[in-house]
């Protein structure tokens, strides 16, 4: 690898690792998220210009912060000088200029709190879930606009406009950079976790496009969940989210075959699972459970992680404890009722107690509760296939394929429809 490529890689690594801390600290100093991001970007540009010549500094994070701080001081001095000229304050008292410049020397105090504040800010209730996700990836994740656009199958100009509108909405809402307290903090923490989960789900099973997976989004969501768990170590639900994402992501290497075709859970080669992620996920779940035994409340992410742990512990698909999974889904359905939970509960009951039991759960759902999603007909097709009702299964899979906007998923659904049609004409 060339020296230039090595230096560029070091810059990218340092930037990704420190961008949230940098933007968070700068936002605290300037109280302006747009300006904070501009100053952080200026520091990155300076690194790209200087590090290939001078070498990577011993402490890249400190270098970036110091450079951004100096740019911030210069900015405020220019603004103050302009203000004084406009107002005709040529005879202002000595030191007035310095007095109006924020004290940026205090730039590293409570740096981790700054990241938490930034997460709460990007998930402000004035923003839509999609805008929260984009802004979180931009400011907290450090992803470029083009990377975010690719992740969500959007164009770069459209994504830039969405991010710009989100920042404008924060300014119009006079969003406070301080971490909220009491019930508002709990609500906003839920919003932060929901955004991280949304990002992960798009990476784990893309809603549209050619590829079933977007590993970069899944990886970034895991990084954000670990960061959030580090910032709120006594929140079992945050640890539950981290555990859920790591356990689910452990399957990513086995979710597609060598040709890129989707592979369903029961057909996956479990030796290809990322066992380090399994270990980390189970460890996070144990921490969450220990906090829960002390009286800390848990919620849906903890329950979903407990379900994912059952799959992770099964060495073979046939070793899966579906009865335990069905019982956990029953609890989840009471804690967070909704059509997606019910569909997954149908899968679990179908495996644990037979396809008729799963179909009974599905039959209690209204057909329009999931809109045009392929989830309901695909699960119905699976249960009908297990009940040897192949004509109905073929029709259900065909309906699901017609609804799917993801090419890889559509191939799987069409194949299963064809398999059930073939069984109708087979003597066996």
Coordinates of C-alpha atoms in Angstrom, one line a residue:
X1 CA 0.0 0.0 0.0
X2 CA 1.3 3.5 -0.9
X3 CA 2.2 6.1 1.7
X4 CA -0.6 8.3 0.4
X5 CA -3.2 5.6 0.6
X6 CA -2.1 4.6 4.1
X7 CA -2.3 8.2 5.2
X8 CA -5.7 8.7 3.6
X9 CA -6.9 5.5 5.4
X10 CA -5.6 6.8 8.7
X11 CA -7.4 10.1 8.2
X12 CA -10.7 8.3 7.4
X13 CA -10.3 6.1 10.4
X14 CA -9.6 9.0 12.7
X15 CA -12.4 11.0 11.3
X16 CA -15.0 8.2 11.6
X17 CA -13.9 7.5 15.2
X18 CA -13.9 11.1 16.3
X19 CA -16.5 13.0 14.2
X20 CA -19.3 12.6 16.7
X21 CA -17.2 13.9 19.6
X22 CA -15.8 16.7 17.4
X23 CA -19.2 17.9 16.1
X24 CA -20.8 17.4 19.6
X25 CA -18.1 19.5 21.3
X26 CA -18.2 22.2 18.6
X27 CA -22.0 22.3 18.8
X28 CA -21.8 22.8 22.6
X29 CA -19.3 25.6 22.1
X30 CA -21.0 27.4 19.2
X31 CA -24.7 26.5 19.9
X32 CA -25.0 26.1 16.1
X33 CA -25.0 22.7 14.5
X34 CA -24.5 24.0 11.0
X35 CA -21.4 26.0 12.1
X36 CA -20.1 23.0 14.1
X37 CA -20.3 20.7 11.2
X38 CA -18.5 23.3 8.9
X39 CA -15.7 23.7 11.5
X40 CA -15.3 19.9 11.8
X41 CA -15.2 19.6 8.0
X42 CA -12.6 22.4 7.8
X43 CA -10.5 20.4 10.3
X44 CA -10.9 17.3 8.1
X45 CA -9.8 19.2 5.0
X46 CA -6.8 20.5 6.9
X47 CA -5.9 17.0 7.8
X48 CA -6.2 15.8 4.2
X49 CA -3.8 18.7 3.2
X50 CA -1.3 18.4 5.9
X51 CA -1.0 14.8 7.2
X52 CA 0.4 13.5 3.9
X53 CA 3.2 16.0 4.2
X54 CA 3.8 16.1 8.0
X55 CA 2.7 12.5 8.8
X56 CA -0.2 11.4 11.0
X57 CA 0.1 13.1 14.5
X58 CA 0.5 11.1 17.6
X59 CA -3.0 12.1 18.8
X60 CA -5.2 12.6 15.7
X61 CA -8.3 13.4 17.7
X62 CA -6.6 16.2 19.6
X63 CA -5.1 17.6 16.4
X64 CA -8.6 17.7 14.8
X65 CA -10.1 19.3 17.8
X66 CA -7.4 21.9 18.1
X67 CA -7.6 22.8 14.4
X68 CA -11.4 23.1 14.6
X69 CA -11.2 25.2 17.7
X70 CA -8.8 27.6 16.0
X71 CA -11.1 27.9 13.0
X72 CA -14.0 28.6 15.4
X73 CA -12.1 31.4 17.1
X74 CA -11.2 32.9 13.8
X75 CA -14.8 32.7 12.7
X76 CA -16.2 34.4 15.8
X77 CA -13.5 37.1 15.6
X78 CA -14.5 37.8 12.0
X79 CA -18.1 38.0 12.9
X80 CA -17.5 40.3 15.8
X81 CA -15.3 42.5 13.7
X82 CA -18.0 42.8 11.1
X83 CA -20.6 43.5 13.7
X84 CA -18.6 46.3 15.2
X85 CA -18.0 47.9 11.8
X86 CA -21.7 47.7 10.9
X87 CA -22.7 49.2 14.2
X88 CA -20.0 51.9 14.0
X89 CA -18.4 50.8 17.3
X90 CA -14.9 52.0 16.4
X91 CA -14.4 53.4 19.9
X92 CA -15.4 50.2 21.7
X93 CA -13.6 49.4 25.0
X94 CA -10.4 47.5 24.7
X95 CA -11.0 43.7 25.0
X96 CA -14.6 43.9 23.9
X97 CA -13.8 41.8 20.8
X98 CA -12.2 39.1 22.9
X99 CA -15.1 39.2 25.3
X100 CA -17.6 38.3 22.7
X101 CA -15.6 35.3 21.4
X102 CA -16.8 32.1 23.1
X103 CA -14.2 30.4 25.3
X104 CA -13.3 27.5 23.1
X105 CA -10.4 26.4 25.3
X106 CA -12.8 24.4 27.4
X107 CA -13.3 22.1 24.4
X108 CA -12.8 18.7 25.9
X109 CA -14.8 18.8 29.1
X110 CA -17.5 16.2 29.3
X111 CA -16.7 15.1 25.7
X112 CA -18.8 11.9 26.0
X113 CA -21.8 14.0 27.2
X114 CA -21.4 16.0 24.0
X115 CA -21.9 12.9 21.9
X116 CA -25.0 12.0 23.9
X117 CA -26.3 15.5 23.5
X118 CA -25.7 15.3 19.7
X119 CA -27.6 12.0 19.5
X120 CA -30.6 13.6 21.3
X121 CA -30.4 16.6 19.0
X122 CA -30.4 14.6 15.8
X123 CA -33.4 12.7 17.1
X124 CA -35.4 15.8 17.9
X125 CA -39.2 15.2 17.8
X126 CA -39.6 18.0 15.2
X127 CA -37.9 15.8 12.7
X128 CA -39.4 12.8 10.8
X129 CA -37.9 9.4 11.5
X130 CA -36.3 9.4 8.0
X131 CA -34.7 12.8 8.7
X132 CA -33.6 11.7 12.1
X133 CA -31.8 8.7 10.6
X134 CA -30.1 10.8 7.9
X135 CA -29.0 13.5 10.3
X136 CA -27.7 10.9 12.8
X137 CA -25.6 9.2 10.2
X138 CA -24.3 12.6 9.0
X139 CA -23.5 14.2 12.4
X140 CA -23.0 11.2 14.7
X141 CA -21.9 8.6 12.3
X142 CA -19.6 10.9 10.2
X143 CA -20.9 9.4 6.9
X144 CA -20.7 11.6 3.8
X145 CA -23.9 12.7 2.1
X146 CA -23.2 10.3 -0.8
X147 CA -22.7 7.4 1.5
X148 CA -26.0 8.0 3.2
X149 CA -27.7 8.5 -0.1
X150 CA -26.3 5.1 -1.3
X151 CA -27.4 3.4 1.9
X152 CA -31.0 4.6 1.4
X153 CA -31.1 4.3 -2.4
X154 CA -31.5 8.1 -2.8
X155 CA -29.7 10.6 -4.9
X156 CA -27.0 12.7 -3.4
X157 CA -28.8 16.0 -4.1
X158 CA -32.0 14.7 -2.6
X159 CA -30.2 13.5 0.5
X160 CA -28.3 16.8 0.8
X161 CA -31.7 18.6 0.7
X162 CA -33.2 16.3 3.3
X163 CA -30.2 16.9 5.7
X164 CA -30.3 20.6 5.0
X165 CA -34.1 20.8 5.8
X166 CA -33.5 18.8 9.0
X167 CA -30.9 21.3 10.2
X168 CA -33.3 24.2 9.3
X169 CA -36.1 22.5 11.2
X170 CA -33.9 22.2 14.3
X171 CA -33.1 25.9 14.0
X172 CA -36.7 26.9 13.6
X173 CA -37.7 24.7 16.6
X174 CA -34.9 26.4 18.6
X175 CA -33.8 22.9 19.6
X176 CA -31.8 22.9 22.8
X177 CA -28.5 21.1 22.8
X178 CA -28.8 20.1 26.5
X179 CA -29.8 16.6 27.3
X180 CA -33.5 16.6 28.3
X181 CA -34.5 15.4 31.7
X182 CA -37.4 13.4 33.2
X183 CA -40.1 11.9 30.9
X184 CA -38.8 14.0 27.9
X185 CA -35.4 12.3 28.2
X186 CA -37.0 8.9 28.3
X187 CA -39.0 9.7 25.2
X188 CA -36.0 11.1 23.3
X189 CA -33.8 8.1 24.3
X190 CA -36.5 5.9 22.8
X191 CA -36.3 8.0 19.7
X192 CA -32.6 7.6 19.5
X193 CA -32.8 3.9 19.8
X194 CA -35.6 3.7 17.2
X195 CA -33.4 5.6 14.7
X196 CA -30.4 3.3 15.3
X197 CA -32.8 0.3 14.9
X198 CA -34.2 1.8 11.7
X199 CA -30.7 2.2 10.3
X200 CA -29.8 -1.4 11.2
X201 CA -33.0 -2.9 9.7
X202 CA -32.3 -1.2 6.4
X203 CA -28.8 -2.7 6.4
X204 CA -30.0 -6.2 7.5
X205 CA -32.9 -6.5 5.0
X206 CA -33.0 -3.7 2.5
X207 CA -36.5 -2.5 1.7
X208 CA -35.8 -2.0 -2.0
X209 CA -33.0 -2.3 -4.5
X210 CA -31.0 -5.1 -6.0
X211 CA -29.1 -6.3 -2.9
X212 CA -30.7 -7.9 0.1
X213 CA -28.1 -6.5 2.4
X214 CA -26.4 -3.2 3.0
X215 CA -23.7 -4.2 5.5
X216 CA -22.3 -0.7 5.8
X217 CA -25.5 0.5 7.3
X218 CA -25.8 -2.5 9.7
X219 CA -22.2 -1.9 10.8
X220 CA -22.7 1.8 11.4
X221 CA -25.9 1.0 13.5
X222 CA -23.9 -1.4 15.6
X223 CA -21.2 1.2 16.2
X224 CA -23.9 3.8 17.2
X225 CA -25.6 1.3 19.5
X226 CA -22.2 0.5 21.2
X227 CA -21.6 4.2 21.6
X228 CA -25.0 4.8 23.1
X229 CA -24.5 1.9 25.5
X230 CA -21.2 3.3 26.5
X231 CA -22.8 6.7 27.2
X232 CA -25.8 5.2 29.1
X233 CA -24.3 2.1 30.8
X234 CA -27.0 1.7 33.3
X235 CA -29.9 1.5 30.8
X236 CA -30.7 -2.2 30.2
X237 CA -32.9 -1.4 27.2
X238 CA -29.9 0.3 25.5
X239 CA -27.8 -2.8 26.2
X240 CA -30.7 -4.9 24.9
X241 CA -30.6 -2.9 21.6
X242 CA -26.8 -3.4 21.3
X243 CA -27.3 -7.2 22.0
X244 CA -30.1 -7.4 19.4
X245 CA -28.1 -5.8 16.7
X246 CA -24.9 -7.8 17.3
X247 CA -26.8 -11.1 17.5
X248 CA -28.8 -10.3 14.3
X249 CA -25.7 -9.0 12.5
X250 CA -23.8 -12.2 13.3
X251 CA -25.8 -13.9 10.6
X252 CA -24.9 -11.4 7.9
X253 CA -22.1 -13.5 6.4
X254 CA -24.5 -16.4 5.9
X255 CA -27.5 -14.5 4.7
X256 CA -26.3 -14.6 1.0
X257 CA -24.6 -17.3 -0.9
X258 CA -21.5 -17.0 -3.2
X259 CA -23.7 -15.7 -6.0
X260 CA -25.3 -13.1 -3.7
X261 CA -28.6 -14.9 -3.5
X262 CA -30.6 -14.6 -0.3
X263 CA -30.4 -17.6 2.2
X264 CA -33.2 -17.9 4.8
X265 CA -32.4 -18.5 8.5
X266 CA -33.1 -22.3 8.6
X267 CA -30.9 -22.9 5.5
X268 CA -27.9 -20.9 6.7
X269 CA -24.5 -22.4 7.3
X270 CA -24.1 -21.4 10.9
X271 CA -20.3 -22.0 10.8
X272 CA -20.3 -18.8 8.7
X273 CA -21.9 -16.7 11.4
X274 CA -19.7 -14.1 13.1
X275 CA -19.1 -15.8 16.4
X276 CA -17.3 -12.8 17.9
X277 CA -20.5 -10.8 17.4
X278 CA -22.5 -13.6 19.0
X279 CA -20.2 -13.5 22.0
X280 CA -20.5 -9.7 22.3
X281 CA -24.2 -9.8 21.9
X282 CA -24.7 -12.4 24.5
X283 CA -22.4 -10.5 26.9
X284 CA -24.5 -7.3 26.4
X285 CA -27.7 -9.3 27.0
X286 CA -26.2 -10.7 30.3
X287 CA -25.4 -7.1 31.4
X288 CA -28.9 -6.0 30.6
X289 CA -30.4 -9.0 32.5
X290 CA -28.2 -8.2 35.5
X291 CA -29.5 -4.7 35.6
X292 CA -33.1 -5.9 35.2
X293 CA -32.7 -8.1 38.3
X294 CA -31.9 -4.9 40.2
X295 CA -35.2 -3.5 39.3
X296 CA -34.3 -1.6 36.1
X297 CA -37.1 -1.7 33.6
X298 CA -36.6 -3.6 30.3
X299 CA -38.6 -3.3 27.1
X300 CA -38.9 -4.5 23.5
X301 CA -35.3 -4.5 22.5
X302 CA -34.4 -6.6 25.5
X303 CA -37.1 -9.1 24.6
X304 CA -36.1 -9.2 20.9
X305 CA -32.5 -9.7 21.9
X306 CA -33.6 -12.6 24.2
X307 CA -35.4 -14.1 21.1
X308 CA -32.3 -13.6 18.9
X309 CA -30.2 -15.3 21.6
X310 CA -32.2 -18.5 21.3
X311 CA -31.2 -18.6 17.6
X312 CA -27.6 -17.8 18.4
X313 CA -27.3 -20.6 21.0
X314 CA -28.7 -23.2 18.6
X315 CA -25.8 -25.0 16.9
X316 CA -28.2 -26.3 14.2
X317 CA -31.5 -25.0 13.0
X318 CA -33.3 -28.1 14.4
X319 CA -31.9 -27.4 17.8
X320 CA -33.8 -24.1 18.1
X321 CA -36.0 -23.8 21.1
X322 CA -39.1 -22.6 19.3
X323 CA -41.4 -23.1 22.3
X324 CA -39.3 -20.6 24.3
X325 CA -39.2 -18.2 21.3
X326 CA -43.0 -18.5 21.0
X327 CA -43.4 -17.7 24.7
X328 CA -41.1 -14.7 24.4
X329 CA -43.2 -13.4 21.4
X330 CA -46.3 -13.8 23.6
X331 CA -44.7 -11.5 26.1
X332 CA -43.5 -9.1 23.4
X333 CA -47.0 -9.0 21.9
X334 CA -48.4 -7.8 25.3
X335 CA -45.6 -5.3 25.8
X336 CA -45.6 -3.8 22.3
X337 CA -48.7 -5.0 20.3
X338 CA -48.5 -4.5 16.6
X339 CA -48.9 -6.3 13.3
X340 CA -45.2 -7.0 12.7
X341 CA -44.9 -8.6 16.2
X342 CA -48.0 -10.7 15.4
X343 CA -46.6 -11.9 12.1
X344 CA -43.3 -13.0 13.8
X345 CA -45.3 -14.5 16.6
X346 CA -47.2 -16.6 14.0
X347 CA -43.8 -17.9 12.7
X348 CA -42.8 -18.9 16.2
X349 CA -46.1 -20.6 17.0
X350 CA -46.1 -22.3 13.7
X351 CA -42.6 -23.8 14.4
X352 CA -43.4 -24.6 18.0
X353 CA -46.9 -25.9 17.8
X354 CA -47.6 -26.7 14.2
X355 CA -48.6 -24.6 11.1
X356 CA -52.3 -24.5 12.2
X357 CA -51.3 -22.6 15.3
X358 CA -49.3 -20.1 13.3
X359 CA -52.1 -19.6 10.8
X360 CA -54.6 -19.0 13.6
X361 CA -52.4 -16.0 14.8
X362 CA -52.3 -14.6 11.3
X363 CA -56.0 -15.0 10.8
X364 CA -56.6 -12.7 13.7
X365 CA -54.8 -9.9 11.8
X366 CA -56.6 -7.5 9.4
X367 CA -55.3 -7.9 5.9
X368 CA -54.5 -4.2 5.6
X369 CA -52.6 -3.7 8.8
X370 CA -49.2 -4.1 7.0
X371 CA -50.3 -2.2 3.9
X372 CA -48.4 -3.3 0.8
X373 CA -45.6 -5.1 2.7
X374 CA -44.7 -8.6 1.5
X375 CA -44.2 -9.8 5.0
X376 CA -47.8 -11.1 5.7
X377 CA -48.3 -13.1 2.5
X378 CA -44.7 -14.5 2.7
X379 CA -45.2 -15.8 6.2
X380 CA -48.7 -17.1 5.3
X381 CA -47.1 -18.9 2.3
X382 CA -44.5 -20.5 4.6
X383 CA -47.1 -21.8 7.1
X384 CA -49.3 -23.1 4.3
X385 CA -46.4 -24.9 2.7
X386 CA -45.7 -26.6 6.1
X387 CA -49.3 -27.6 6.2
X388 CA -48.9 -29.1 2.7
X389 CA -51.5 -26.7 1.3
X390 CA -49.3 -26.1 -1.7
X391 CA -51.8 -24.4 -4.1
X392 CA -52.6 -21.7 -1.4
X393 CA -48.9 -21.5 -0.5
X394 CA -47.9 -20.8 -4.1
X395 CA -50.5 -18.1 -4.4
X396 CA -49.4 -16.5 -1.2
X397 CA -45.7 -16.5 -2.2
X398 CA -46.6 -15.1 -5.6
X399 CA -48.5 -12.3 -3.9
X400 CA -45.6 -11.5 -1.7
X401 CA -43.2 -11.5 -4.7
X402 CA -45.4 -9.0 -6.5
X403 CA -45.4 -6.7 -3.4
X404 CA -41.6 -6.9 -2.8
X405 CA -39.5 -3.9 -3.9
X406 CA -36.2 -5.8 -3.3
X407 CA -34.9 -7.9 -6.2
X408 CA -33.1 -10.4 -4.0
X409 CA -36.1 -11.0 -1.8
X410 CA -38.3 -11.3 -4.9
X411 CA -36.2 -14.0 -6.3
X412 CA -36.6 -16.1 -3.1
X413 CA -40.3 -15.6 -3.0
X414 CA -40.8 -16.5 -6.7
X415 CA -38.7 -19.6 -6.2
X416 CA -40.8 -20.7 -3.3
X417 CA -44.0 -20.1 -5.3
X418 CA -42.5 -22.3 -8.1
X419 CA -41.5 -25.0 -5.7
X420 CA -45.1 -25.2 -4.3
X421 CA -46.5 -25.3 -7.8
X422 CA -44.1 -28.2 -8.7
X423 CA -45.3 -30.1 -5.7
X424 CA -48.9 -29.9 -6.9
X425 CA -47.9 -31.8 -10.1
X426 CA -45.5 -34.2 -8.4
X427 CA -46.8 -37.7 -7.5
X428 CA -44.9 -37.5 -4.2

